[in-house]
Short mmCIF file of C-alpha atoms and ligand atoms in Angstrom, two decimals:
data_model
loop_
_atom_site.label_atom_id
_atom_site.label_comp_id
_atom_site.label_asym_id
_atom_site.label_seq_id
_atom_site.Cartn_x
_atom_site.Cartn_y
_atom_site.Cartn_z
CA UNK A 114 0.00 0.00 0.00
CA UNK A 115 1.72 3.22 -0.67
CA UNK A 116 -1.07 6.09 1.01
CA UNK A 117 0.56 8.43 3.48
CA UNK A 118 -0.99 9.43 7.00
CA UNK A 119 -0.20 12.73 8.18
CA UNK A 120 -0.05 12.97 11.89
CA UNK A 121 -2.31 14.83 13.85
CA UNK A 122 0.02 16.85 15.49
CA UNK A 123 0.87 18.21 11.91
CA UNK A 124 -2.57 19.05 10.43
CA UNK A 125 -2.23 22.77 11.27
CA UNK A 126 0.10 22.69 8.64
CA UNK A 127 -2.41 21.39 6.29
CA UNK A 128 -5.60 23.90 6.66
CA UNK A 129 -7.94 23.46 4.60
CA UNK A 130 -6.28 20.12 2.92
CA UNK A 131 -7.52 16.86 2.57
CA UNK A 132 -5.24 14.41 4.82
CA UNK A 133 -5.80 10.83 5.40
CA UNK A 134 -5.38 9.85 9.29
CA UNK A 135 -4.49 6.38 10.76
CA UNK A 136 -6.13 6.60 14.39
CA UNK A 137 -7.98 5.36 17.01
CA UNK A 138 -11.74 6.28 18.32
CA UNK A 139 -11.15 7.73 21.95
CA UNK A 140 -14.90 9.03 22.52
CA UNK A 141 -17.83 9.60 20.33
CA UNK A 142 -20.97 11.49 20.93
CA UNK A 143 -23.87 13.00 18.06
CA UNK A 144 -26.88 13.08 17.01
CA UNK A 145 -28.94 11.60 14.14
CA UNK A 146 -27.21 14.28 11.38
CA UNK A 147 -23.82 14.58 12.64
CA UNK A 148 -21.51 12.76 14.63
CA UNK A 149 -18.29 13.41 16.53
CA UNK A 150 -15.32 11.44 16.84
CA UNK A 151 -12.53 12.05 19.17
CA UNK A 152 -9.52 10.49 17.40
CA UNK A 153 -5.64 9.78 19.07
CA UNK A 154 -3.09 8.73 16.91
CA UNK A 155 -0.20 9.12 19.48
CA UNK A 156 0.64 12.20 18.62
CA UNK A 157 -2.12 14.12 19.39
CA UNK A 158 -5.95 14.54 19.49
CA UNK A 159 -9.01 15.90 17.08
CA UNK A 160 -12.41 15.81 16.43
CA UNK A 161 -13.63 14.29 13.27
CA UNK A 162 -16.87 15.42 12.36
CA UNK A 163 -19.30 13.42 10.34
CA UNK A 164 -21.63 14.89 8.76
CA UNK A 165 -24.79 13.81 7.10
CA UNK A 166 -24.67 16.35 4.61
CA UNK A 167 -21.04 15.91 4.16
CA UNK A 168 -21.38 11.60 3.73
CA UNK A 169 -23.19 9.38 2.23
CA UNK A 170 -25.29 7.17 5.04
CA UNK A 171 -23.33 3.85 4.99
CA UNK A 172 -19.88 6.32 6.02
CA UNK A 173 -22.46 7.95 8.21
CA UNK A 174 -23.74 4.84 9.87
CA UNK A 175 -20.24 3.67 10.51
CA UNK A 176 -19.43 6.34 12.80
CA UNK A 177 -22.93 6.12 14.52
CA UNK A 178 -21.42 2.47 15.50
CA UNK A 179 -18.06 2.80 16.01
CA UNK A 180 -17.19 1.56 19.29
CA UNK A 181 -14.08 3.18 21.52
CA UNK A 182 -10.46 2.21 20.52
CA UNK A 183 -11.55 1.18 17.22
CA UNK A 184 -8.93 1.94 14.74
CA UNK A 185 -9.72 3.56 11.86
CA UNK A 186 -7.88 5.46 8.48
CA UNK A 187 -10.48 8.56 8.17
CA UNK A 188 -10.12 11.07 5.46
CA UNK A 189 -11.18 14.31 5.72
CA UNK A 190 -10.38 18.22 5.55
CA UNK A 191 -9.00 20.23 7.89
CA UNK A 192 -10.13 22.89 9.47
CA UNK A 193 -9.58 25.26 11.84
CA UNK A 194 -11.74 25.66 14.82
CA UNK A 195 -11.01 27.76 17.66
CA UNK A 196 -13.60 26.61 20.44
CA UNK A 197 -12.25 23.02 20.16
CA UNK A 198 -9.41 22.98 22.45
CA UNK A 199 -6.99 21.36 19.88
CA UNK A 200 -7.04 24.16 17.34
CA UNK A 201 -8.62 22.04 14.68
CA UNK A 202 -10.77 19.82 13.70
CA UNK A 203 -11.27 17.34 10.65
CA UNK A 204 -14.45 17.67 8.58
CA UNK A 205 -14.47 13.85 7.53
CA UNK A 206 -14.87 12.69 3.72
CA UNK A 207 -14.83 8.57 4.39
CA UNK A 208 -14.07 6.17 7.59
CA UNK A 209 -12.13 2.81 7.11
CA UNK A 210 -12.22 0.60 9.77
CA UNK A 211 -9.04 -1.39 10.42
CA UNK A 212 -9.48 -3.09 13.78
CA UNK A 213 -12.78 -3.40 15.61
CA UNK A 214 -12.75 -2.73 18.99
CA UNK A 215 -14.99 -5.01 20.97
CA UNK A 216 -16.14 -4.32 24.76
CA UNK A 217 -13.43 -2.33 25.67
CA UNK A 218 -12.82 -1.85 29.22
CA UNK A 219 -11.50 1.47 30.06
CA UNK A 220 -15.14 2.95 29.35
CA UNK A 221 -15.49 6.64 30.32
CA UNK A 222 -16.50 6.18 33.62
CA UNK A 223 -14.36 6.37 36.66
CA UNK A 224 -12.47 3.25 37.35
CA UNK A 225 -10.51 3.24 40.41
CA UNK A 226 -6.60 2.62 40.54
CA UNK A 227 -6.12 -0.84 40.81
CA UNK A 228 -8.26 -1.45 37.75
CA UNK A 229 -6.46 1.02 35.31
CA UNK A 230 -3.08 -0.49 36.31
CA UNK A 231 -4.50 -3.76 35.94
CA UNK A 232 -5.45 -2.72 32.22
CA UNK A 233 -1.94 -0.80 32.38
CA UNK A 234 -1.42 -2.16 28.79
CA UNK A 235 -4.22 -0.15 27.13
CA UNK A 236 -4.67 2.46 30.35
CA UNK A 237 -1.16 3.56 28.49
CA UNK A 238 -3.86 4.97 25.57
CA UNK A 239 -5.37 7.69 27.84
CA UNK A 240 -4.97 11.43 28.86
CA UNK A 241 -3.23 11.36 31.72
CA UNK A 242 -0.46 8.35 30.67
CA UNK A 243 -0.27 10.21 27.23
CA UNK A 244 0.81 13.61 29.17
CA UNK A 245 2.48 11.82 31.78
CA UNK A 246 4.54 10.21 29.36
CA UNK A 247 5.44 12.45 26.94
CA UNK A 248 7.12 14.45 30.16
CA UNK A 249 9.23 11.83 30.40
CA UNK A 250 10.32 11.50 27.21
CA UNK A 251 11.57 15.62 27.18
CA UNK A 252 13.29 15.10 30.35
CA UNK A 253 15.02 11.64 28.88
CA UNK A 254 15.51 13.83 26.15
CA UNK A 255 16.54 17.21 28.01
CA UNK A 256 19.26 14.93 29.89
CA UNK A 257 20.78 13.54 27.18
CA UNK A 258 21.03 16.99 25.85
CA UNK A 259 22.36 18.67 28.93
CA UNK A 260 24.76 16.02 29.79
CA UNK A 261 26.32 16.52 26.13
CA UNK A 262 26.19 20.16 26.40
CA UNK A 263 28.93 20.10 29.66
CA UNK A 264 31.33 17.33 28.17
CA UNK A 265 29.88 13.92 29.94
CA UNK A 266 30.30 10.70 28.38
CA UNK A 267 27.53 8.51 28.58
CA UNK A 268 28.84 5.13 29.74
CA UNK A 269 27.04 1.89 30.63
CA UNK A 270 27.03 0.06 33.56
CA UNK A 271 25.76 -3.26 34.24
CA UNK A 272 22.74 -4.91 35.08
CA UNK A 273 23.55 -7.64 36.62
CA UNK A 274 26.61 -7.07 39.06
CA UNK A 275 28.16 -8.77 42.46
CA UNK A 276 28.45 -5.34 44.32
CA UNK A 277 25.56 -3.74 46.81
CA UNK A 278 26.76 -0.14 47.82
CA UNK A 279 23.58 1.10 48.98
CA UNK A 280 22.87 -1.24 51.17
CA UNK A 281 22.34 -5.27 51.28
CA UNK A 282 18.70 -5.69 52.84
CA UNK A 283 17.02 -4.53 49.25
CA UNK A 284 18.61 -6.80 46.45
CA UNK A 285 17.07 -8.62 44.09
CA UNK A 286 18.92 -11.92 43.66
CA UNK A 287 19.42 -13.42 40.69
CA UNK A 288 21.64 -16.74 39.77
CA UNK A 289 24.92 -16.03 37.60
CA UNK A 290 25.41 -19.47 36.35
CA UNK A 291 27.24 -21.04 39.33
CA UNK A 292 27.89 -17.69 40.93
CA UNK A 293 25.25 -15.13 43.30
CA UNK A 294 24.91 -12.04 41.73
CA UNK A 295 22.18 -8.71 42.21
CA UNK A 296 20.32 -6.82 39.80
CA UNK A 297 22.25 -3.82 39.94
CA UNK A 298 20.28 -1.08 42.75
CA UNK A 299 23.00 1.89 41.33
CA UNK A 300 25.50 2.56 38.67
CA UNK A 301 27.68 4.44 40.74
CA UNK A 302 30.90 2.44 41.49
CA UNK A 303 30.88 2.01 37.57
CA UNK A 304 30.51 5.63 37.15
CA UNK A 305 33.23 5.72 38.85
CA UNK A 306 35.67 4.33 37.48
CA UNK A 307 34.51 6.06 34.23
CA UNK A 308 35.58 9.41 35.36
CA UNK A 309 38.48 7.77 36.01
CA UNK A 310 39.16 6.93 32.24
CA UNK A 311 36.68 10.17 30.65
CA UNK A 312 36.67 12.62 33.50
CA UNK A 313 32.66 13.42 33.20
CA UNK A 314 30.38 10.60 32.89
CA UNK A 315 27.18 9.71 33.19
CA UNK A 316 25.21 6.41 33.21
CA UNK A 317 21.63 5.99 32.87
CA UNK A 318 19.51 2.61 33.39
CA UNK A 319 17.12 0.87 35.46
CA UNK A 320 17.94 -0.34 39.02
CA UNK A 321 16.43 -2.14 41.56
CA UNK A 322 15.33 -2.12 45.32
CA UNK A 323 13.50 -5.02 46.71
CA UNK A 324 11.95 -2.56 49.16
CA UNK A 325 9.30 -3.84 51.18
CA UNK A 326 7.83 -0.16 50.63
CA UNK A 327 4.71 0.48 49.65
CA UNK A 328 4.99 4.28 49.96
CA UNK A 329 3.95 7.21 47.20
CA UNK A 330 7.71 7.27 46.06
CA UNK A 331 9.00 3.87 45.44
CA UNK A 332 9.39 1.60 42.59
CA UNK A 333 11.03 -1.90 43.00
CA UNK A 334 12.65 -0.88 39.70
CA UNK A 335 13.23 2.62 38.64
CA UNK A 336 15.18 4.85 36.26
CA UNK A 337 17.98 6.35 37.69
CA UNK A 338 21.10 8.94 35.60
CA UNK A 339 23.98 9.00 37.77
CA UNK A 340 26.82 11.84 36.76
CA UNK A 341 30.21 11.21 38.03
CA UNK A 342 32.88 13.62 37.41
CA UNK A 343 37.07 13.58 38.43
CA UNK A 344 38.73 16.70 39.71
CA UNK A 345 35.20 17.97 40.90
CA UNK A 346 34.16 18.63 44.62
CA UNK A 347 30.74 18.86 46.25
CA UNK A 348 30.22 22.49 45.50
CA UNK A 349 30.68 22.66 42.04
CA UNK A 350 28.71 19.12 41.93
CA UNK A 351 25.56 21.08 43.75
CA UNK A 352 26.19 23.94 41.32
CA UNK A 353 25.56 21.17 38.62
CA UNK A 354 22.53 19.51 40.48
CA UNK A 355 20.73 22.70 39.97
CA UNK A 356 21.67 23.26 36.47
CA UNK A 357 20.45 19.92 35.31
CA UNK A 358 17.63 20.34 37.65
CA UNK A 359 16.50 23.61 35.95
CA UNK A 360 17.61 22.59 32.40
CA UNK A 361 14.81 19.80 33.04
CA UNK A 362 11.93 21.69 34.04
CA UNK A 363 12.79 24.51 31.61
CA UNK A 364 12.58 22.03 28.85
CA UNK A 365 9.24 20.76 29.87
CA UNK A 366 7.78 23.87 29.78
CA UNK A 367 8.79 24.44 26.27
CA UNK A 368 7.72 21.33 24.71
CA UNK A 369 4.67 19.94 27.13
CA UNK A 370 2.53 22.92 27.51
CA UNK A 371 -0.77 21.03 26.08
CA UNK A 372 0.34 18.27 28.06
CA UNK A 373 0.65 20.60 31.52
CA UNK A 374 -2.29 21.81 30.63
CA UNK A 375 -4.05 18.48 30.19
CA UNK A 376 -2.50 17.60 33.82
CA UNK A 377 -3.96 20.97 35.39
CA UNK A 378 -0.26 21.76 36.21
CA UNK A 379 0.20 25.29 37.65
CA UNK A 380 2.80 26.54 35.40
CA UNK A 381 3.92 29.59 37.48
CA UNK A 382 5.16 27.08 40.02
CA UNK A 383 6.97 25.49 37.92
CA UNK A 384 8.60 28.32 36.41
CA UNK A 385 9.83 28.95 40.02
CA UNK A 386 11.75 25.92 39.99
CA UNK A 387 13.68 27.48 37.12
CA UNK A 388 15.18 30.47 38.89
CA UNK A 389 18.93 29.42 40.47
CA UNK A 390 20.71 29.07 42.86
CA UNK A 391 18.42 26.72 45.25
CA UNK A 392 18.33 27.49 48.58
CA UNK A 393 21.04 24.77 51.26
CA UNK A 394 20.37 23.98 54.46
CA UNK A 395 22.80 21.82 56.81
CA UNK A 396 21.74 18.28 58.46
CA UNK A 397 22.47 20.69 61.32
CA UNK A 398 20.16 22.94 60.66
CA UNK A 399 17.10 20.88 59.59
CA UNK A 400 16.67 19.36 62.82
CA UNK A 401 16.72 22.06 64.21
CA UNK A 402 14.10 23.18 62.63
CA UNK A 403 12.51 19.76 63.16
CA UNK A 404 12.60 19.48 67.26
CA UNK A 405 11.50 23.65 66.75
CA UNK A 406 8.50 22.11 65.47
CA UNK A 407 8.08 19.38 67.98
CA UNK A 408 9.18 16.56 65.48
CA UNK A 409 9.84 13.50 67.62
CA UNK A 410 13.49 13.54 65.89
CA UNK A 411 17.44 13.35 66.92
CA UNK A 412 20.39 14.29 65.67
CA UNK A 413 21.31 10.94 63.48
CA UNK A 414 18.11 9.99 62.49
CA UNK A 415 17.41 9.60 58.80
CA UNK A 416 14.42 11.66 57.67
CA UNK A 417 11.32 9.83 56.59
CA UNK A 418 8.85 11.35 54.43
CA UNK A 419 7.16 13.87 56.98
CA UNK A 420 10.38 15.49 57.83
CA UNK A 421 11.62 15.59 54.24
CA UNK A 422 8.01 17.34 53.37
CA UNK A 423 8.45 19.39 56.85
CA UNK A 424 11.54 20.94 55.75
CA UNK A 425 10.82 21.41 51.74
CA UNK A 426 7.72 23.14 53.03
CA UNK A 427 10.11 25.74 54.51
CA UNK A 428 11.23 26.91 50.56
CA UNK A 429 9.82 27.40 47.32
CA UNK A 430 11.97 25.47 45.37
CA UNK A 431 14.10 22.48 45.65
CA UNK A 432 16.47 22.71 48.64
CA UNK A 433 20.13 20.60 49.05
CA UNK A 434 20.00 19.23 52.54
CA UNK A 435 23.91 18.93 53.61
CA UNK A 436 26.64 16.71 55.38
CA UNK A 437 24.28 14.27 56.82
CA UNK A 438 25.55 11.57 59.25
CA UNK A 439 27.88 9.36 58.82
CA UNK A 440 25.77 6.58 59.63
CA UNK A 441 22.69 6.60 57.68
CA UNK A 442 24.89 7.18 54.74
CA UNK A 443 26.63 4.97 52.00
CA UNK A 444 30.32 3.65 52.29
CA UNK A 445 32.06 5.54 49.74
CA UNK A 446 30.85 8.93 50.65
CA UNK A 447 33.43 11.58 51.60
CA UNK A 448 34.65 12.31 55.37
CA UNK A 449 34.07 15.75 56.35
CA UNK A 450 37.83 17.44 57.28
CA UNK A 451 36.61 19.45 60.29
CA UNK A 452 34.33 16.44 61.98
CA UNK A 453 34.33 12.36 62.47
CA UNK A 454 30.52 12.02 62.08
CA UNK A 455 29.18 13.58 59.05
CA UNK A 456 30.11 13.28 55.42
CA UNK A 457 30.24 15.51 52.68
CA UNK A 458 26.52 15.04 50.91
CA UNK A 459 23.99 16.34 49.71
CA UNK A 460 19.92 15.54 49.16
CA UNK A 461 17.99 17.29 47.27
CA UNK A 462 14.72 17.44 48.22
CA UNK A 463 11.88 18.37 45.60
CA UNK A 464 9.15 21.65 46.74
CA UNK A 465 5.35 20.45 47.50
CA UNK A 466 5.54 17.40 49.51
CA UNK A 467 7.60 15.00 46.50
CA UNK A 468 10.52 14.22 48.71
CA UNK A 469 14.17 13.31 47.49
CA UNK A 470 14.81 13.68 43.81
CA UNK A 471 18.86 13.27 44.13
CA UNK A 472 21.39 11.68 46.92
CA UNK A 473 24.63 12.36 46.42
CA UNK A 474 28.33 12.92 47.56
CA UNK A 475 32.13 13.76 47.38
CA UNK A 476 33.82 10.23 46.91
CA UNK A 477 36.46 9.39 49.41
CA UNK A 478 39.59 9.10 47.78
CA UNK A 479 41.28 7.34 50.24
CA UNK A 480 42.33 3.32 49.97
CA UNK A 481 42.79 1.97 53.40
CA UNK A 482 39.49 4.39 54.53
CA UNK A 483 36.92 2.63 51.91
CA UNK A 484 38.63 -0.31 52.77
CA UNK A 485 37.77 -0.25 56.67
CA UNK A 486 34.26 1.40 55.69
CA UNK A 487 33.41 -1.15 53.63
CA UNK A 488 33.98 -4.11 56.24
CA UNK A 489 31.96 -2.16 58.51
CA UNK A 490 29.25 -2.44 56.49
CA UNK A 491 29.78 -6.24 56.16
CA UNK A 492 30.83 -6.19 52.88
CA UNK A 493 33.64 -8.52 51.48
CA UNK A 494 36.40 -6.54 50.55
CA UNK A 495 36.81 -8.96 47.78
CA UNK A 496 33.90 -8.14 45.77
CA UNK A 497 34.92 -4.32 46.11
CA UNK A 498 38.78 -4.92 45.09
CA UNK A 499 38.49 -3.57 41.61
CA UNK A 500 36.39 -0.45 43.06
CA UNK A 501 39.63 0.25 45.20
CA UNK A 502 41.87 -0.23 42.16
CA UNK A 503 40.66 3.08 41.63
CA UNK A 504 42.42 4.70 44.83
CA UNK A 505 45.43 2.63 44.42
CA UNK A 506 46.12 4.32 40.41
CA UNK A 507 45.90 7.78 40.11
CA UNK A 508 43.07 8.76 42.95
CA UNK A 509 41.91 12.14 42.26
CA UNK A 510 38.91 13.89 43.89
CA UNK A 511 35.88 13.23 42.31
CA UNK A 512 31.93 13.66 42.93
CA UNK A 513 28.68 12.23 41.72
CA UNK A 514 24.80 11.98 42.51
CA UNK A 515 22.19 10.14 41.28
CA UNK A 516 18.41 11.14 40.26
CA UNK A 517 15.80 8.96 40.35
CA UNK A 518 13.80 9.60 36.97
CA UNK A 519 10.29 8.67 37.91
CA UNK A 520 10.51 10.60 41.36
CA UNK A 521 11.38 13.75 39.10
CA UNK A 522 8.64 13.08 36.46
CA UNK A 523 6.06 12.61 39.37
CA UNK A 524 6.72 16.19 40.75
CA UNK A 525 7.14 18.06 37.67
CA UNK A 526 4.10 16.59 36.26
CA UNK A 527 2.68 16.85 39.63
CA UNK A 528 1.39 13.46 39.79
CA UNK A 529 0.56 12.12 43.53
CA UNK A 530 2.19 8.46 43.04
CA UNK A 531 5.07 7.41 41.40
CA UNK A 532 3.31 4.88 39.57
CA UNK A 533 2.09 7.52 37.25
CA UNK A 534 5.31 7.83 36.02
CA UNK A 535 6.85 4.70 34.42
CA UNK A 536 4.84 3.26 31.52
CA UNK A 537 4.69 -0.37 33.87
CA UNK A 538 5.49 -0.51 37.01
CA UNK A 539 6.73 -2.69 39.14
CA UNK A 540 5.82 -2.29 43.05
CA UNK A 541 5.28 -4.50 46.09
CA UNK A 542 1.88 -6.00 44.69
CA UNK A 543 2.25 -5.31 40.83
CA UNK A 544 4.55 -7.23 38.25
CA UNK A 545 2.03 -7.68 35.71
CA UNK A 546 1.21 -6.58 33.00
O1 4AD B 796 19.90 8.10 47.28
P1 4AD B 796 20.15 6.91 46.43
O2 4AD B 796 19.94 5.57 47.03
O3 4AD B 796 21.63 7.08 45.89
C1 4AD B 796 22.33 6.21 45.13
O4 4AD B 796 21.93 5.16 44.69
C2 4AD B 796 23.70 6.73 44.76
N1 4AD B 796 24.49 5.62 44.27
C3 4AD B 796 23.56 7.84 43.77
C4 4AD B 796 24.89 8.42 43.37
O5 4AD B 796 25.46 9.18 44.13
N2 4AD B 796 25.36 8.11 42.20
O6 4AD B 796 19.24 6.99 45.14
C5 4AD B 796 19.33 8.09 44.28
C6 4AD B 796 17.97 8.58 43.87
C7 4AD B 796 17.11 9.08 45.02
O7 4AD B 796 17.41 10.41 45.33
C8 4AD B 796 15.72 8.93 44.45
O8 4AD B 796 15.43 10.01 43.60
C9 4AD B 796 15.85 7.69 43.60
O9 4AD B 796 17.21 7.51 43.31
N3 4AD B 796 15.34 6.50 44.28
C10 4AD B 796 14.17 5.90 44.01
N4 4AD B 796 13.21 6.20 43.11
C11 4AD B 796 12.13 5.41 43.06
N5 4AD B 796 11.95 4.32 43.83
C12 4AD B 796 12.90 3.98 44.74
N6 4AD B 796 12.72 2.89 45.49
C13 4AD B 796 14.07 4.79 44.86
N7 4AD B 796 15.18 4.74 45.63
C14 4AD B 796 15.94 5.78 45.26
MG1 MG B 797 19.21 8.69 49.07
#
């Protein structure tokens, strides 16, 4: 077959042409002269209206019939029509039907949660997935592009791996042949030794947490970019942080309006987010704050998800939380010169309640240091002996963080569960579909 569809984000470029359309039937409503078709092609939305002056009364009886998600090639003219909120609309010529659509289940009422991400497969066809997801395709895209912009290399790391930095109570096992080995919960050790060999680096792939969780926030498996870069300490690394951070937002609010729109997101919030530098608060000083305000806290403590939104509350845009303890912290993060018990961190904690978007650190550089750290967190030295390579040739300081994708989509797109943002995902009760 050799006909052409033109996409129905590109018929304002056709006014007043006749374009074919390969779609799908969202909604339909009409009367007994005229019907109306809501179409989606993946690109965007229109109205088709059949008309029976415009049709002859088979086409005419095929759209009184239609059923939803029917797929259909429609031709038709376009036309401009300013109280449709798409612009346009197609006055239709003919309707071809290329796939019925029988008893479809996502019907127009309200279905509750657990249903639509139970039909997750063909919930992916609707509004708020559509928006949701097309956010997370400009910040993929907006990372790529600001990574490339400031000299990183993207670099790979593994999937499966034998190493478990952040921790060993949340890995997924898996069996290496005759060997134990994790899906990977963080790219960082590899990132490391990248900026070892290209001096800026990022990776960017799924990892895993076998968290027992079943919070707003968490995904068993979740996106996560992780920049690593040599000769760089924690200050310029914040500096960074915020750059990306404001790169990301910036570039959804030049190619999602429609979709911000569709998601009722207030955009002069979000243009808030934009304005640099973000605001930095100590470990120190946030519990301080906390006990101020009678939170049943101590210094040590991690924060859990009241006192991270206590403390974001405080700002108006995202704030770095600094030098937390020692203790709740991973192996390889930096001592602090002046004290014993904190290292050189940073979170950053997202405005309105959305928690930490980024954890990250100065590296120690120091062999016999990581070495002792990483017994005491009853790790085998073994496993880690290629990750101390890296202090034993050529050490240099170096720092890194790592964003978690979905936890940025859900509070730019202002979504209030991380589900929302991963086209399947995978949490305590859900691995299917
Ligand atoms: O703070 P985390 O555990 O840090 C690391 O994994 C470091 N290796 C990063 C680095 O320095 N290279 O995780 C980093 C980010 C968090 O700030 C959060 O945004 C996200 O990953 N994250 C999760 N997102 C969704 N579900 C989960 N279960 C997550 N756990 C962490
Ligand atoms: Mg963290």
């Amino acid at each position: 077959m050799s006909e052409k569809f033109t996409k129905i984000k590109d018929l304002p470029m056709h006014d007043g042409e006749e374009v074919l359309v390969g779609a799908w039937i969202r909604q339909k409503r009409g009367s007994k002269k005229i019907a109306f078709l809501q179409l989606r092609d993946g690109s965007g939305f229109v109205q088709a209206v059949v008309s029976l002056d415009e049709v002859d009364q088979a086409t005419f009886n095929i759209a009184e019939h239609i059923k939803q998600e029917t797929s259909v090639v429609v031709s038709g003219v376009v036309q401009e029509n300013s109280r449709d909120s798409f612009g346009y609309e197609l006055s239709v010529k003919s309707i071809q039907i290329i796939g019925e659509s029988n008893d479809y289940p996502i019907t127009p009422k309200d279905h509750g949660t657990d249903f639509l991400f139970e039909h997750r497969h063909l919930y992916l066809r609707h509004l708020k997935p559509y928006a949701i997801m097309k956010i997370r395709n400009t910040i993929i895209k907006a990372t790529y592009d600001f990574f490339w912009n400031n000299g990183f290399t993207k670099i790979d790391a593994p999937i499966i791996t034998s190493s478990a930095p952040e921790g060993t109570s949340e890995l997924f096992p898996v069996k290496y042949f005759e060997q134990d080995a994790y899906l990977s919960q963080t790219g960082q050790l590899y990132a490391e030794a990248g900026a070892m060999a290209f001096g800026r680096v990022f990776t960017f792939g799924p990892t895993f947490r076998a968290e027992k969780s079943k919070t707003r926030r968490h995904l068993n498996e979740f996106w996560m970019i992780e920049p690593e870069m040599a000769y760089t300490h924690q200050e310029e690394s914040l500096e960074i942080q915020e750059k990306y951070i404001a790169s990301l937002v910036q570039a959804v609010l030049d190619n999602n309006q429609s979709e911000l729109k569709m998601l009722d997101r207030d955009l002069d919030v979000l243009k808030k987010y934009t304005i640099l530098p973000y605001p930095r608060l100590s470990y120190d000083q946030a519990i301080e704050k906390l006990q101020a305000a009678n939170f049943d806290v101590q210094w040590g403590d991690d924060f859990g998800s009241p006192e991270e939104t206590f403390i974001s509350d405080q700002f108006e845009q995202p704030v770095f939380v600094t030098n937390y303890p020692k203790a709740v912290k991973a192996f390889y993060m930096k001592r602090h010169p002046d004290r014993d018990d904190v290292v050189i961190s940073a979170d950053l904690l997202a405005p309105e309640g959305y928690g930490e978007i980024i954890g990250g650190s100065e590296r120690d550089t120091d062999f016999n240091y990581l070495e002792k750290r990483i017994k005491e967190q009853g790790l085998n030295p073994q496993d880690y002996s290629w990750y101390l390579d890296l202090r034993k040739y050529g050490s240099v300081p170096h720092s890194g963080f790592g964003l978690g994708l979905e936890r940025v989509i859900t509070w730019i797109a202002g979504q209030d569960h991380i589900r929302e943002a991963i086209p399947f995902p995978r949490t305590l009760n859900r691995i299917w579909p």
